[in-house]
Amino acid sequence: MHAEDEMHDEILPHLPDPDDGGRWRAPALREQRLYELMRRDEAGEERAHYEYLRLIAAEGLYRPVPLPAAEGSDGTAPLTVMTLQDGRRVVPAYTVGVLPRPHPEVVYEFTTLGGLDALWPDGVDILLVNGGTPCTKWFLADEDEREVWRDLHVELFQPDGMCDRVETRWTGAPDDEAVLRGLACGAHLCYANGDAWNTLDWHGAGYANEVEGLSRDWDIDGRDDWLDTQEQLLRCEVSAWQWHFVLDVRNLLIRESGSARIDPVAWRDHVETAVRAQADGPDAAGLDAATLDAHVRILRGLVGEVMRYEARFRADGLLPPDGYVRSVAAWDLGRASMVARRGRGARYATQAELRDAVERAGKGAQGVYGSWAEFSAGYVLGRCLHFDEEAFGDWYTTVLDAHRALMTHPESPWAAIPLH
């Protein structure tokens, strides 16, 4: 246990059948398809059982593991085995949409049919998928059946196969508009990872993957690291100050002139004037003349880089014909929304801290941008300045595709919740 958190009894999923005998409202499209396949199987349709197996082979499953066993195991902790009342021993696994809210003592690890086969314990004959829900299915797990699992894993599972899509929870989502707005700030990253954008019951890529990803991507290796990084992101202090500086100079010129058409030479000159004035001020860092000149050249060059990106953005429809990017705050706020969730998945953050962080991200976005389209353009520019180096390669084209999907998909977070 890495952070104080509330205890609760929701360790394994429990989603009852409809009281009136009607059709079940599934948490998401994946579970709806599994429910329909389960009903077709019960009706005697021969291929429904196999199609259910194919779907979970492609999308993967999550398995419960006691937190002490999961810590430091890199996702290879032994499978949890449950003994039913009739004496049968089963391994439980679940699709992501039915998972309960995170528990202080139990985590969920992502797995595949191939991964289950590799860890399968002796003396266990049944895989129970989505037990305790209306889309429950049982699968025999003898050697012949697990050979089918292995074949389907090779055929169907792709590590990135579920990425680049809008995923929305139909049930179990929070109804607080401020929370949803903060979650919507992470839309780009949810789209890239194929994660449901509107859930606080965060398991992400599974406990071990969340821990490893935070360490690899953010140098976050514990609760204190997470708290520090989360605060810096929410304050927009992780992205380069130079980006904010040159955009703020242009914003000032626009306010003073009343026109968004700022002469590039004037913009560069005002950037230089402002930098040199700071160097002569009481809070100056004491730069020598050569260092200051080099710094000025970098900032003047950054003005041109921003303008070239904005020209491409207009050509690609990411900005309107006369549009420009006022701020790259979205680059930090969008990542803050996701790091908050990943911190919860790694058990570095409490549920209350997650809610607070995403609400702050949403309020931050409201304070800077007039629309989600503006927010997205700011996010894209920040990502490009960070990674792309004016190559207009995958770092740009993939996030452009995400922008277009998020601006048009009927279940997009930006269609579901207004920025203002």
XYZ file of C-alpha atoms in Angstrom:
420
model
C 0.000 0.000 0.000
C 1.664 3.205 -1.188
C -0.951 5.764 -0.206
C -3.749 6.077 2.289
C -7.002 5.108 0.669
C -10.462 3.947 1.543
C -11.218 0.274 2.090
C -14.235 -1.188 0.325
C -15.744 -4.550 -0.549
C -15.668 -4.206 -4.345
C -12.758 -6.582 -4.899
C -14.196 -8.632 -7.766
C -16.727 -7.406 -10.316
C -20.397 -7.821 -9.498
C -22.873 -6.580 -12.098
C -26.304 -8.185 -11.644
C -28.712 -9.207 -14.380
C -31.532 -6.756 -15.154
C -34.275 -7.050 -12.528
C -37.035 -6.996 -15.120
C -35.517 -9.720 -17.278
C -34.771 -7.255 -20.052
C -31.561 -6.762 -21.949
C -28.506 -5.782 -19.995
C -27.011 -2.326 -20.475
C -23.333 -3.200 -20.750
C -20.558 -0.886 -19.516
C -19.092 -0.514 -23.013
C -19.244 -1.862 -26.558
C -16.833 -4.724 -25.838
C -18.986 -6.144 -23.060
C -22.138 -5.597 -25.112
C -20.714 -7.801 -27.851
C -19.706 -10.467 -25.342
C -23.189 -10.381 -23.820
C -24.788 -10.883 -27.209
C -22.424 -13.766 -27.979
C -23.202 -15.361 -24.626
C -26.943 -15.174 -25.332
C -26.445 -16.629 -28.804
C -24.398 -19.443 -27.302
C -27.171 -20.186 -24.810
C -29.597 -20.274 -27.732
C -27.530 -23.041 -29.317
C -25.584 -21.099 -31.947
C -22.480 -23.202 -32.455
C -19.943 -20.510 -33.331
C -20.920 -18.043 -30.596
C -18.718 -19.750 -27.982
C -15.723 -19.621 -30.332
C -16.413 -16.010 -31.352
C -16.454 -15.007 -27.694
C -13.049 -16.655 -27.302
C -11.742 -14.865 -30.383
C -12.838 -11.492 -29.044
C -11.035 -11.902 -25.728
C -8.006 -13.272 -27.578
C -7.807 -10.036 -29.546
C -8.522 -7.610 -26.690
C -6.941 -9.290 -23.677
C -8.111 -9.723 -20.099
C -7.351 -8.564 -16.576
C -6.663 -10.903 -13.682
C -6.860 -10.106 -9.948
C -3.656 -10.335 -7.909
C -3.057 -9.486 -4.238
C -0.974 -6.309 -4.152
C 1.926 -7.843 -2.154
C 2.278 -10.574 -4.792
C 2.071 -8.073 -7.652
C 4.709 -5.663 -6.350
C 8.016 -6.251 -8.085
C 6.676 -9.205 -10.096
C 6.684 -7.411 -13.496
C 3.252 -8.875 -14.162
C 4.296 -12.502 -13.675
C 2.707 -13.119 -10.267
C 0.951 -16.525 -10.121
C -2.620 -16.728 -11.338
C -5.272 -16.396 -8.664
C -7.243 -19.632 -8.258
C -10.748 -19.732 -6.794
C -12.538 -22.845 -5.514
C -16.258 -22.914 -6.185
C -18.870 -24.422 -3.891
C -18.982 -27.589 -5.986
C -15.222 -28.021 -5.567
C -14.172 -26.927 -9.057
C -11.075 -24.757 -9.225
C -11.146 -21.852 -11.657
C -8.951 -18.945 -12.733
C -10.968 -15.707 -12.914
C -10.260 -13.075 -15.555
C -12.211 -10.056 -16.744
C -12.548 -7.590 -19.579
C -11.666 -4.028 -18.670
C -15.188 -2.629 -18.778
C -16.454 -4.712 -15.842
C -13.534 -4.080 -13.485
C -14.420 -2.583 -10.090
C -12.900 0.561 -8.638
C -9.294 0.101 -7.530
C -8.854 -1.637 -4.198
C -6.074 -0.940 -1.699
C -5.089 -4.606 -1.420
C -5.917 -6.148 -4.812
C -4.748 -5.048 -8.255
C -5.519 -6.209 -11.779
C -2.813 -7.282 -14.203
C -3.332 -7.239 -17.955
C -2.953 -10.612 -19.620
C -3.726 -12.447 -22.849
C -4.772 -15.975 -23.663
C -1.109 -16.651 -24.381
C -0.121 -15.141 -21.050
C -2.706 -17.212 -19.188
C -1.448 -20.353 -20.873
C 2.152 -19.602 -19.861
C 1.185 -19.218 -16.177
C -1.551 -21.837 -16.029
C -1.378 -23.845 -12.771
C -1.695 -27.603 -12.519
C -5.001 -29.036 -11.399
C -7.153 -26.171 -12.672
C -9.538 -26.998 -15.489
C -11.630 -23.852 -16.027
C -11.098 -20.261 -17.104
C -13.967 -18.103 -15.819
C -14.358 -14.904 -17.839
C -16.373 -12.016 -16.427
C -17.730 -13.999 -13.525
C -20.392 -12.181 -11.544
C -21.656 -10.320 -14.615
C -24.347 -10.934 -17.244
C -21.646 -11.723 -19.848
C -20.041 -14.597 -17.923
C -18.475 -17.444 -19.919
C -16.690 -20.621 -18.854
C -13.897 -22.204 -20.877
C -12.273 -25.552 -20.384
C -8.545 -25.252 -19.838
C -7.123 -28.674 -20.580
C -4.065 -28.976 -22.809
C -6.061 -29.328 -26.039
C -8.110 -26.216 -25.292
C -5.062 -24.202 -24.320
C -3.487 -25.082 -27.641
C -6.438 -23.264 -29.200
C -5.676 -20.302 -26.931
C -2.091 -20.238 -28.122
C -3.142 -20.349 -31.766
C -5.684 -17.563 -31.312
C -3.170 -15.445 -29.440
C -0.704 -15.683 -32.316
C -3.414 -14.998 -34.872
C -5.315 -12.183 -33.208
C -3.436 -10.372 -30.470
C -1.471 -7.274 -31.437
C 0.079 -5.164 -28.645
C -1.133 -1.973 -30.330
C -4.276 -3.459 -31.803
C -6.640 -1.656 -29.447
C -4.979 1.756 -29.774
C -6.131 4.789 -31.749
C -9.831 4.648 -31.015
C -12.469 6.489 -29.017
C -13.509 4.334 -26.063
C -16.404 5.467 -23.874
C -17.993 3.905 -20.797
C -21.753 3.669 -21.150
C -22.384 2.899 -17.478
C -20.444 3.471 -14.290
C -19.005 6.811 -15.398
C -18.947 9.790 -13.017
C -21.715 12.324 -13.482
C -19.869 15.342 -12.070
C -19.324 17.753 -14.955
C -16.105 19.170 -13.469
C -14.634 15.675 -13.162
C -15.683 14.740 -16.686
C -14.184 17.941 -18.056
C -10.878 17.129 -16.400
C -10.980 13.593 -17.736
C -11.715 14.986 -21.215
C -8.443 16.915 -21.031
C -6.690 13.547 -21.414
C -8.620 12.698 -24.575
C -5.574 12.602 -26.843
C -3.786 10.059 -24.662
C -6.920 7.983 -24.065
C -7.428 7.837 -27.822
C -3.818 6.840 -28.459
C -3.998 4.051 -25.866
C -7.556 2.942 -26.591
C -8.580 3.671 -22.982
C -12.041 4.646 -21.845
C -11.860 8.392 -21.248
C -14.708 8.746 -18.751
C -13.842 6.494 -15.836
C -12.228 7.035 -12.454
C -12.044 3.257 -11.916
C -8.634 3.256 -13.521
C -6.670 0.073 -14.223
C -5.055 1.258 -17.449
C -2.680 -1.280 -18.919
C -2.643 -3.290 -15.699
C -0.818 -2.645 -12.443
C 2.685 -3.725 -13.486
C 2.448 -1.850 -16.781
C 1.262 1.322 -15.052
C 4.138 1.149 -12.561
C 6.698 0.447 -15.291
C 5.272 3.095 -17.620
C 5.382 5.839 -15.004
C 8.969 4.947 -14.219
C 10.017 4.803 -17.878
C 8.137 7.850 -19.134
C 8.201 10.108 -16.091
C 10.885 8.858 -13.659
C 8.052 8.311 -11.189
C 8.977 5.456 -8.849
C 6.780 6.139 -5.859
C 4.134 8.292 -4.284
C 6.380 11.294 -3.610
C 7.566 11.315 -7.240
C 3.982 11.180 -8.427
C 2.868 14.033 -6.170
C 5.745 16.233 -7.348
C 5.286 15.516 -11.062
C 1.515 15.839 -10.858
C 1.788 19.266 -9.272
C 4.307 20.462 -11.860
C 2.042 19.332 -14.690
C -1.010 21.024 -13.216
C 1.015 24.234 -12.868
C 2.186 23.841 -16.502
C 5.789 23.817 -15.361
C 6.954 20.684 -17.191
C 6.819 22.053 -20.737
C 9.643 24.395 -21.745
C 9.214 27.937 -20.435
C 10.570 29.263 -23.739
C 7.443 28.047 -25.545
C 5.179 29.894 -23.146
C 7.397 32.965 -23.333
C 7.277 33.474 -27.097
C 3.523 32.813 -27.229
C 2.882 35.207 -24.352
C 4.817 37.936 -26.186
C 2.607 37.456 -29.244
C -0.540 37.437 -27.078
C 0.539 40.777 -25.637
C 1.123 42.217 -29.111
C -2.296 41.020 -30.236
C -3.994 42.645 -27.249
C -2.158 45.904 -27.832
C -2.831 46.007 -31.576
C -6.312 44.507 -31.584
C -5.311 42.287 -34.519
C -4.168 38.674 -34.729
C -2.005 39.557 -37.744
C 1.314 40.158 -36.065
C 4.347 40.930 -38.211
C 6.922 38.162 -37.695
C 9.782 40.638 -37.498
C 7.981 42.634 -34.824
C 7.261 39.440 -32.888
C 10.903 38.378 -32.971
C 12.085 41.849 -32.027
C 9.711 42.061 -29.071
C 10.856 38.639 -27.892
C 14.448 39.823 -27.989
C 13.622 43.087 -26.245
C 11.769 41.266 -23.476
C 14.590 38.751 -22.947
C 17.261 41.410 -22.804
C 15.165 43.504 -20.430
C 14.848 40.504 -18.113
C 18.606 39.973 -18.291
C 19.098 43.517 -17.036
C 16.433 43.277 -14.355
C 16.753 42.647 -10.622
C 15.934 38.950 -11.026
C 18.472 38.388 -13.795
C 20.383 35.119 -13.840
C 23.654 36.870 -14.558
C 24.201 35.560 -18.078
C 27.343 36.671 -19.871
C 26.916 38.488 -23.180
C 27.730 35.483 -25.382
C 25.305 33.222 -23.537
C 22.582 35.851 -23.670
C 23.105 36.336 -27.421
C 22.863 32.587 -27.980
C 19.698 32.487 -25.919
C 18.187 35.292 -27.972
C 18.961 33.446 -31.208
C 17.177 30.340 -29.909
C 14.074 32.289 -28.958
C 13.976 34.212 -32.225
C 14.298 30.887 -34.042
C 11.470 29.441 -31.936
C 9.156 32.147 -33.266
C 9.769 30.874 -36.791
C 9.255 27.259 -35.714
C 5.894 28.092 -34.153
C 4.805 29.967 -37.279
C 5.736 27.070 -39.546
C 3.791 24.629 -37.395
C 0.779 26.924 -37.366
C 0.895 27.223 -41.152
C 0.789 23.429 -41.405
C -1.986 23.274 -38.822
C -4.092 25.653 -40.926
C -3.442 23.649 -44.074
C -4.533 20.460 -42.274
C -7.622 21.998 -40.702
C -6.308 21.818 -37.161
C -6.519 25.614 -37.004
C -8.987 27.844 -38.860
C -7.579 29.961 -41.728
C -6.816 32.886 -39.415
C -6.163 30.809 -36.298
C -3.135 30.684 -34.058
C -2.139 28.923 -30.833
C -2.411 31.108 -27.771
C -0.903 28.655 -25.318
C 0.703 25.209 -25.063
C -0.706 24.732 -21.551
C -2.807 21.871 -22.970
C 0.365 19.827 -23.442
C 0.879 19.777 -19.661
C -2.793 19.723 -18.666
C -3.610 16.836 -21.007
C -0.710 14.832 -19.617
C -1.665 15.834 -16.070
C -5.099 14.307 -16.608
C -3.515 11.019 -17.672
C -0.693 10.947 -15.094
C -3.358 11.392 -12.415
C -5.101 8.251 -13.633
C -1.894 6.298 -14.031
C -0.874 7.280 -10.517
C -4.116 5.743 -9.303
C -3.485 2.588 -11.323
C -0.027 2.290 -9.750
C -1.533 2.900 -6.281
C 0.496 6.065 -5.779
C -2.646 8.219 -5.666
C -5.833 7.968 -3.655
C -9.244 8.208 -5.258
C -9.719 11.664 -3.749
C -6.366 12.816 -5.158
C -7.308 11.535 -8.589
C -10.592 13.448 -8.551
C -8.898 16.614 -7.355
C -6.171 16.396 -10.000
C -8.516 15.935 -12.945
C -10.803 18.708 -11.709
C -7.814 21.052 -11.544
C -6.812 20.059 -15.080
C -10.285 20.920 -16.325
C -10.313 24.274 -14.553
C -6.870 25.016 -15.953
C -8.089 24.324 -19.486
C -11.122 26.550 -18.959
C -8.872 29.387 -17.854
C -6.784 29.298 -21.034
C -8.893 28.060 -23.947
C -12.213 28.990 -25.457
C -12.972 25.590 -26.998
C -11.775 22.013 -27.189
C -10.505 22.734 -30.700
C -8.213 25.420 -29.266
C -7.158 23.094 -26.465
C -6.318 20.378 -28.979
C -4.253 22.719 -31.151
C -2.282 23.766 -28.077
C -1.700 20.139 -27.150
C -0.546 19.269 -30.669
C 1.861 22.210 -30.815
C 3.351 21.264 -27.451
C 3.826 17.679 -28.537
C 5.427 18.747 -31.808
C 7.793 21.228 -30.152
C 8.763 18.490 -27.697
C 9.254 15.604 -30.111
C 8.830 16.361 -33.794
C 11.667 18.804 -34.617
C 9.747 20.033 -37.692
C 9.886 16.629 -39.340
C 6.075 16.512 -39.583
C 6.429 12.781 -39.080
C 4.581 10.325 -36.829
C 4.768 12.620 -33.817
C 2.572 15.003 -35.785
C 0.483 12.825 -38.088
C -0.717 10.457 -35.352
C -1.878 13.268 -33.102
C -3.489 15.005 -36.092
C -5.493 11.833 -36.726
C -6.492 11.810 -33.057
C -7.591 15.448 -33.264
C -9.796 14.739 -36.262
C -11.398 11.717 -34.599
C -11.968 13.541 -31.316
C -13.565 16.490 -33.084
C -16.018 14.342 -35.049
C -16.703 11.038 -33.247
C -20.212 10.971 -31.715
C -18.876 9.443 -28.472
C -15.881 11.760 -28.227
C -15.365 13.305 -24.795
C -15.396 16.710 -26.461
C -18.858 16.015 -27.832
C -20.056 14.761 -24.455
C -18.876 17.564 -22.184
C -18.457 21.239 -23.068
C -15.284 23.051 -22.130
C -17.380 25.984 -20.895
